[in-house]
Amino acid sequence: MIVVQVLVMALPIALVWTLISDQFTLSSLALGYLIGVAFAWGLREQARYIKPARLPLQIVEATIYLLLLMFDILRSGIDVARRVLSRDMRLNPAIIAVPVQRDHQVMAAFSALAITITPGQLVVDFDDNQTMYVHCLDVEMSAASLDSDQTDRIQRFERIGGQ
């Protein structure tokens, strides 16, 4: 049963891969499917939360998460580029402690990945999977949103995971 779930979970990942890579070919879809199988196999212990009746909602949640993540990457990229191109750069760097909020290594890893691929922020350390330490270019801007963004991410991960 888990193998079937892994193979089914790989399909939306393959489609997202094809869209992101902008290569609408059979080989790109196949590569995306292989990536999806590897990704889904790594999360196979979470497969018990996936129920066929809820799978469409989980796919919608995952798609919304990916779209929000792409928007955050674009918005942060523009902000970092604007800072780099200005004369004074307006940098106020610091390291902020952000609670992971769940004792779940996979959620913590995905959350750290989401933070790290967003320009201007980088997860530099974990403290017993309870706290992430995030280096940011502007402490005032980041401190205002990191905790609430983490809460939103964890809630979305739980909905994607069917919890």
PDB file of C-alpha atoms in Angstrom:
ATOM      1  CA  MET A   1       0.000   0.000   0.000  1.00  0.00           C
ATOM      2  CA  ILE A   2       2.830   2.410   0.838  1.00  0.00           C
ATOM      3  CA  VAL A   3       4.462   1.842  -2.548  1.00  0.00           C
ATOM      4  CA  VAL A   4       1.205   2.805  -4.283  1.00  0.00           C
ATOM      5  CA  GLN A   5       0.946   5.939  -2.147  1.00  0.00           C
ATOM      6  CA  VAL A   6       4.543   6.872  -2.976  1.00  0.00           C
ATOM      7  CA  LEU A   7       3.875   6.418  -6.698  1.00  0.00           C
ATOM      8  CA  VAL A   8       0.688   8.495  -6.495  1.00  0.00           C
ATOM      9  CA  MET A   9       2.353  11.253  -4.432  1.00  0.00           C
ATOM     10  CA  ALA A  10       5.102  11.491  -7.053  1.00  0.00           C
ATOM     11  CA  LEU A  11       2.673  12.571  -9.787  1.00  0.00           C
ATOM     12  CA  PRO A  12       1.952  16.118  -8.532  1.00  0.00           C
ATOM     13  CA  ILE A  13       5.630  16.572  -7.738  1.00  0.00           C
ATOM     14  CA  ALA A  14       6.459  15.598 -11.323  1.00  0.00           C
ATOM     15  CA  LEU A  15       3.958  18.140 -12.642  1.00  0.00           C
ATOM     16  CA  VAL A  16       5.346  20.885 -10.417  1.00  0.00           C
ATOM     17  CA  TRP A  17       8.883  19.970 -11.521  1.00  0.00           C
ATOM     18  CA  THR A  18       7.848  20.233 -15.162  1.00  0.00           C
ATOM     19  CA  LEU A  19       6.289  23.648 -14.573  1.00  0.00           C
ATOM     20  CA  ILE A  20       9.254  24.975 -12.601  1.00  0.00           C
ATOM     21  CA  SER A  21      11.849  23.679 -15.049  1.00  0.00           C
ATOM     22  CA  ASP A  22       9.873  25.119 -17.991  1.00  0.00           C
ATOM     23  CA  GLN A  23      10.708  21.974 -19.965  1.00  0.00           C
ATOM     24  CA  PHE A  24       7.460  20.481 -21.209  1.00  0.00           C
ATOM     25  CA  THR A  25       8.982  17.247 -22.471  1.00  0.00           C
ATOM     26  CA  LEU A  26       8.524  13.619 -21.603  1.00  0.00           C
ATOM     27  CA  SER A  27      12.090  13.421 -20.283  1.00  0.00           C
ATOM     28  CA  SER A  28      11.501  16.379 -17.952  1.00  0.00           C
ATOM     29  CA  LEU A  29       8.291  14.802 -16.687  1.00  0.00           C
ATOM     30  CA  ALA A  30      10.122  11.500 -16.143  1.00  0.00           C
ATOM     31  CA  LEU A  31      12.907  13.254 -14.241  1.00  0.00           C
ATOM     32  CA  GLY A  32      10.312  15.075 -12.132  1.00  0.00           C
ATOM     33  CA  TYR A  33       8.599  11.772 -11.449  1.00  0.00           C
ATOM     34  CA  LEU A  34      11.878  10.204 -10.300  1.00  0.00           C
ATOM     35  CA  ILE A  35      12.493  13.195  -8.037  1.00  0.00           C
ATOM     36  CA  GLY A  36       8.932  12.848  -6.778  1.00  0.00           C
ATOM     37  CA  VAL A  37       9.377   9.149  -6.046  1.00  0.00           C
ATOM     38  CA  ALA A  38      12.592   9.869  -4.120  1.00  0.00           C
ATOM     39  CA  PHE A  39      10.926  12.691  -2.218  1.00  0.00           C
ATOM     40  CA  ALA A  40       7.800  10.663  -1.457  1.00  0.00           C
ATOM     41  CA  TRP A  41       9.884   7.632  -0.449  1.00  0.00           C
ATOM     42  CA  GLY A  42      11.737   9.817   2.036  1.00  0.00           C
ATOM     43  CA  LEU A  43       8.373  10.782   3.522  1.00  0.00           C
ATOM     44  CA  ARG A  44       6.869   7.300   3.408  1.00  0.00           C
ATOM     45  CA  GLU A  45       6.393   7.147   7.167  1.00  0.00           C
ATOM     46  CA  GLN A  46       4.123  10.164   6.779  1.00  0.00           C
ATOM     47  CA  ALA A  47       2.076   8.273   4.186  1.00  0.00           C
ATOM     48  CA  ARG A  48      -0.204   6.934   6.894  1.00  0.00           C
ATOM     49  CA  TYR A  49      -1.720  10.428   7.101  1.00  0.00           C
ATOM     50  CA  ILE A  50      -2.641  10.413   3.431  1.00  0.00           C
ATOM     51  CA  LYS A  51      -6.131   9.221   2.823  1.00  0.00           C
ATOM     52  CA  PRO A  52      -7.411   9.028  -0.768  1.00  0.00           C
ATOM     53  CA  ALA A  53     -10.478  11.117   0.103  1.00  0.00           C
ATOM     54  CA  ARG A  54      -8.296  13.949   1.436  1.00  0.00           C
ATOM     55  CA  LEU A  55      -5.570  13.701  -1.211  1.00  0.00           C
ATOM     56  CA  PRO A  56      -7.087  16.396  -3.501  1.00  0.00           C
ATOM     57  CA  LEU A  57      -7.156  18.876  -0.600  1.00  0.00           C
ATOM     58  CA  GLN A  58      -3.588  17.969   0.295  1.00  0.00           C
ATOM     59  CA  ILE A  59      -2.503  18.574  -3.302  1.00  0.00           C
ATOM     60  CA  VAL A  60      -4.281  21.940  -3.287  1.00  0.00           C
ATOM     61  CA  GLU A  61      -2.551  22.863  -0.003  1.00  0.00           C
ATOM     62  CA  ALA A  62       0.836  21.822  -1.411  1.00  0.00           C
ATOM     63  CA  THR A  63       0.228  23.875  -4.555  1.00  0.00           C
ATOM     64  CA  ILE A  64      -0.783  26.926  -2.515  1.00  0.00           C
ATOM     65  CA  TYR A  65       2.323  26.486  -0.362  1.00  0.00           C
ATOM     66  CA  LEU A  66       4.589  26.316  -3.417  1.00  0.00           C
ATOM     67  CA  LEU A  67       2.960  29.414  -4.938  1.00  0.00           C
ATOM     68  CA  LEU A  68       3.338  31.354  -1.675  1.00  0.00           C
ATOM     69  CA  LEU A  69       6.951  30.205  -1.407  1.00  0.00           C
ATOM     70  CA  MET A  70       7.693  31.347  -4.965  1.00  0.00           C
ATOM     71  CA  PHE A  71       6.063  34.717  -4.200  1.00  0.00           C
ATOM     72  CA  ASP A  72       8.182  35.099  -1.032  1.00  0.00           C
ATOM     73  CA  ILE A  73      11.339  34.228  -2.973  1.00  0.00           C
ATOM     74  CA  LEU A  74      10.505  36.802  -5.649  1.00  0.00           C
ATOM     75  CA  ARG A  75       9.575  39.507  -3.123  1.00  0.00           C
ATOM     76  CA  SER A  76      12.670  38.903  -1.010  1.00  0.00           C
ATOM     77  CA  GLY A  77      14.885  38.744  -4.092  1.00  0.00           C
ATOM     78  CA  ILE A  78      13.662  42.166  -5.186  1.00  0.00           C
ATOM     79  CA  ASP A  79      14.256  43.543  -1.673  1.00  0.00           C
ATOM     80  CA  VAL A  80      17.815  42.161  -1.542  1.00  0.00           C
ATOM     81  CA  ALA A  81      18.563  43.461  -5.050  1.00  0.00           C
ATOM     82  CA  ARG A  82      17.243  46.904  -4.078  1.00  0.00           C
ATOM     83  CA  ARG A  83      19.480  46.925  -0.990  1.00  0.00           C
ATOM     84  CA  VAL A  84      22.535  45.849  -2.976  1.00  0.00           C
ATOM     85  CA  LEU A  85      21.975  48.512  -5.623  1.00  0.00           C
ATOM     86  CA  SER A  86      21.420  51.366  -3.150  1.00  0.00           C
ATOM     87  CA  ARG A  87      24.379  53.365  -1.856  1.00  0.00           C
ATOM     88  CA  ASP A  88      23.862  52.744   1.851  1.00  0.00           C
ATOM     89  CA  MET A  89      22.398  49.186   1.545  1.00  0.00           C
ATOM     90  CA  ARG A  90      20.357  49.774   4.747  1.00  0.00           C
ATOM     91  CA  LEU A  91      21.637  46.585   6.358  1.00  0.00           C
ATOM     92  CA  ASN A  92      20.906  45.743   9.961  1.00  0.00           C
ATOM     93  CA  PRO A  93      22.050  42.100  10.165  1.00  0.00           C
ATOM     94  CA  ALA A  94      21.405  39.847  13.124  1.00  0.00           C
ATOM     95  CA  ILE A  95      20.690  36.275  14.107  1.00  0.00           C
ATOM     96  CA  ILE A  96      17.163  35.610  15.360  1.00  0.00           C
ATOM     97  CA  ALA A  97      16.047  32.570  17.360  1.00  0.00           C
ATOM     98  CA  VAL A  98      12.848  31.104  15.916  1.00  0.00           C
ATOM     99  CA  PRO A  99      11.009  28.295  17.730  1.00  0.00           C
ATOM    100  CA  VAL A 100      10.489  25.251  15.504  1.00  0.00           C
ATOM    101  CA  GLN A 101       7.052  24.812  17.179  1.00  0.00           C
ATOM    102  CA  ARG A 102       6.800  21.067  16.599  1.00  0.00           C
ATOM    103  CA  ASP A 103       9.050  18.206  17.614  1.00  0.00           C
ATOM    104  CA  HIS A 104       9.116  16.844  14.100  1.00  0.00           C
ATOM    105  CA  GLN A 105      12.383  16.727  12.171  1.00  0.00           C
ATOM    106  CA  VAL A 106      10.819  16.620   8.688  1.00  0.00           C
ATOM    107  CA  MET A 107       8.694  19.733   9.313  1.00  0.00           C
ATOM    108  CA  ALA A 108      11.688  21.509  10.823  1.00  0.00           C
ATOM    109  CA  ALA A 109      13.825  20.607   7.796  1.00  0.00           C
ATOM    110  CA  PHE A 110      11.217  21.803   5.288  1.00  0.00           C
ATOM    111  CA  SER A 111      10.722  24.998   7.257  1.00  0.00           C
ATOM    112  CA  ALA A 112      14.479  25.611   7.353  1.00  0.00           C
ATOM    113  CA  LEU A 113      14.629  24.991   3.606  1.00  0.00           C
ATOM    114  CA  ALA A 114      11.842  27.502   2.975  1.00  0.00           C
ATOM    115  CA  ILE A 115      13.648  30.119   5.053  1.00  0.00           C
ATOM    116  CA  THR A 116      17.056  29.418   3.520  1.00  0.00           C
ATOM    117  CA  ILE A 117      15.959  29.639  -0.132  1.00  0.00           C
ATOM    118  CA  THR A 118      14.355  33.001   0.584  1.00  0.00           C
ATOM    119  CA  PRO A 119      16.953  35.699  -0.192  1.00  0.00           C
ATOM    120  CA  GLY A 120      18.093  37.715   2.800  1.00  0.00           C
ATOM    121  CA  GLN A 121      17.602  34.954   5.381  1.00  0.00           C
ATOM    122  CA  LEU A 122      19.601  31.847   6.179  1.00  0.00           C
ATOM    123  CA  VAL A 123      19.134  29.161   8.830  1.00  0.00           C
ATOM    124  CA  VAL A 124      22.568  28.798  10.397  1.00  0.00           C
ATOM    125  CA  ASP A 125      21.916  26.383  13.270  1.00  0.00           C
ATOM    126  CA  PHE A 126      19.395  24.228  15.142  1.00  0.00           C
ATOM    127  CA  ASP A 127      19.214  23.812  18.897  1.00  0.00           C
ATOM    128  CA  ASP A 128      17.968  20.259  19.662  1.00  0.00           C
ATOM    129  CA  ASN A 129      15.277  20.621  16.961  1.00  0.00           C
ATOM    130  CA  GLN A 130      13.534  23.156  19.194  1.00  0.00           C
ATOM    131  CA  THR A 131      14.958  26.425  17.866  1.00  0.00           C
ATOM    132  CA  MET A 132      16.272  27.571  14.500  1.00  0.00           C
ATOM    133  CA  TYR A 133      18.785  30.379  14.367  1.00  0.00           C
ATOM    134  CA  VAL A 134      18.179  32.539  11.321  1.00  0.00           C
ATOM    135  CA  HIS A 135      20.663  35.085  10.009  1.00  0.00           C
ATOM    136  CA  CYS A 136      18.866  37.983   8.352  1.00  0.00           C
ATOM    137  CA  LEU A 137      19.927  41.157   6.569  1.00  0.00           C
ATOM    138  CA  ASP A 138      17.394  43.373   8.335  1.00  0.00           C
ATOM    139  CA  VAL A 139      16.524  42.360  11.894  1.00  0.00           C
ATOM    140  CA  GLU A 140      13.536  44.713  12.213  1.00  0.00           C
ATOM    141  CA  MET A 141      11.877  43.506   9.035  1.00  0.00           C
ATOM    142  CA  SER A 142      12.584  39.815   9.700  1.00  0.00           C
ATOM    143  CA  ALA A 143      11.774  39.774  13.412  1.00  0.00           C
ATOM    144  CA  ALA A 144       8.303  41.115  12.693  1.00  0.00           C
ATOM    145  CA  SER A 145       7.398  38.192  10.466  1.00  0.00           C
ATOM    146  CA  LEU A 146       9.579  35.152  11.224  1.00  0.00           C
ATOM    147  CA  ASP A 147       7.475  33.756  14.096  1.00  0.00           C
ATOM    148  CA  SER A 148       4.134  34.226  12.329  1.00  0.00           C
ATOM    149  CA  ASP A 149       5.570  32.883   9.066  1.00  0.00           C
ATOM    150  CA  GLN A 150       6.848  29.823  10.954  1.00  0.00           C
ATOM    151  CA  THR A 151       3.405  29.253  12.480  1.00  0.00           C
ATOM    152  CA  ASP A 152       1.771  29.545   9.044  1.00  0.00           C
ATOM    153  CA  ARG A 153       4.319  27.162   7.497  1.00  0.00           C
ATOM    154  CA  ILE A 154       3.853  24.523  10.201  1.00  0.00           C
ATOM    155  CA  GLN A 155       0.053  24.715   9.932  1.00  0.00           C
ATOM    156  CA  ARG A 156       0.256  24.374   6.149  1.00  0.00           C
ATOM    157  CA  PHE A 157       2.687  21.425   6.456  1.00  0.00           C
ATOM    158  CA  GLU A 158       0.234  19.732   8.803  1.00  0.00           C
ATOM    159  CA  ARG A 159      -2.617  20.242   6.330  1.00  0.00           C
ATOM    160  CA  ILE A 160      -0.440  18.934   3.500  1.00  0.00           C
ATOM    161  CA  GLY A 161       0.455  15.945   5.668  1.00  0.00           C
ATOM    162  CA  GLY A 162      -3.197  15.284   6.461  1.00  0.00           C
ATOM    163  CA  GLN A 163      -2.972  15.967  10.164  1.00  0.00           C
TER     164      GLN A 163
END
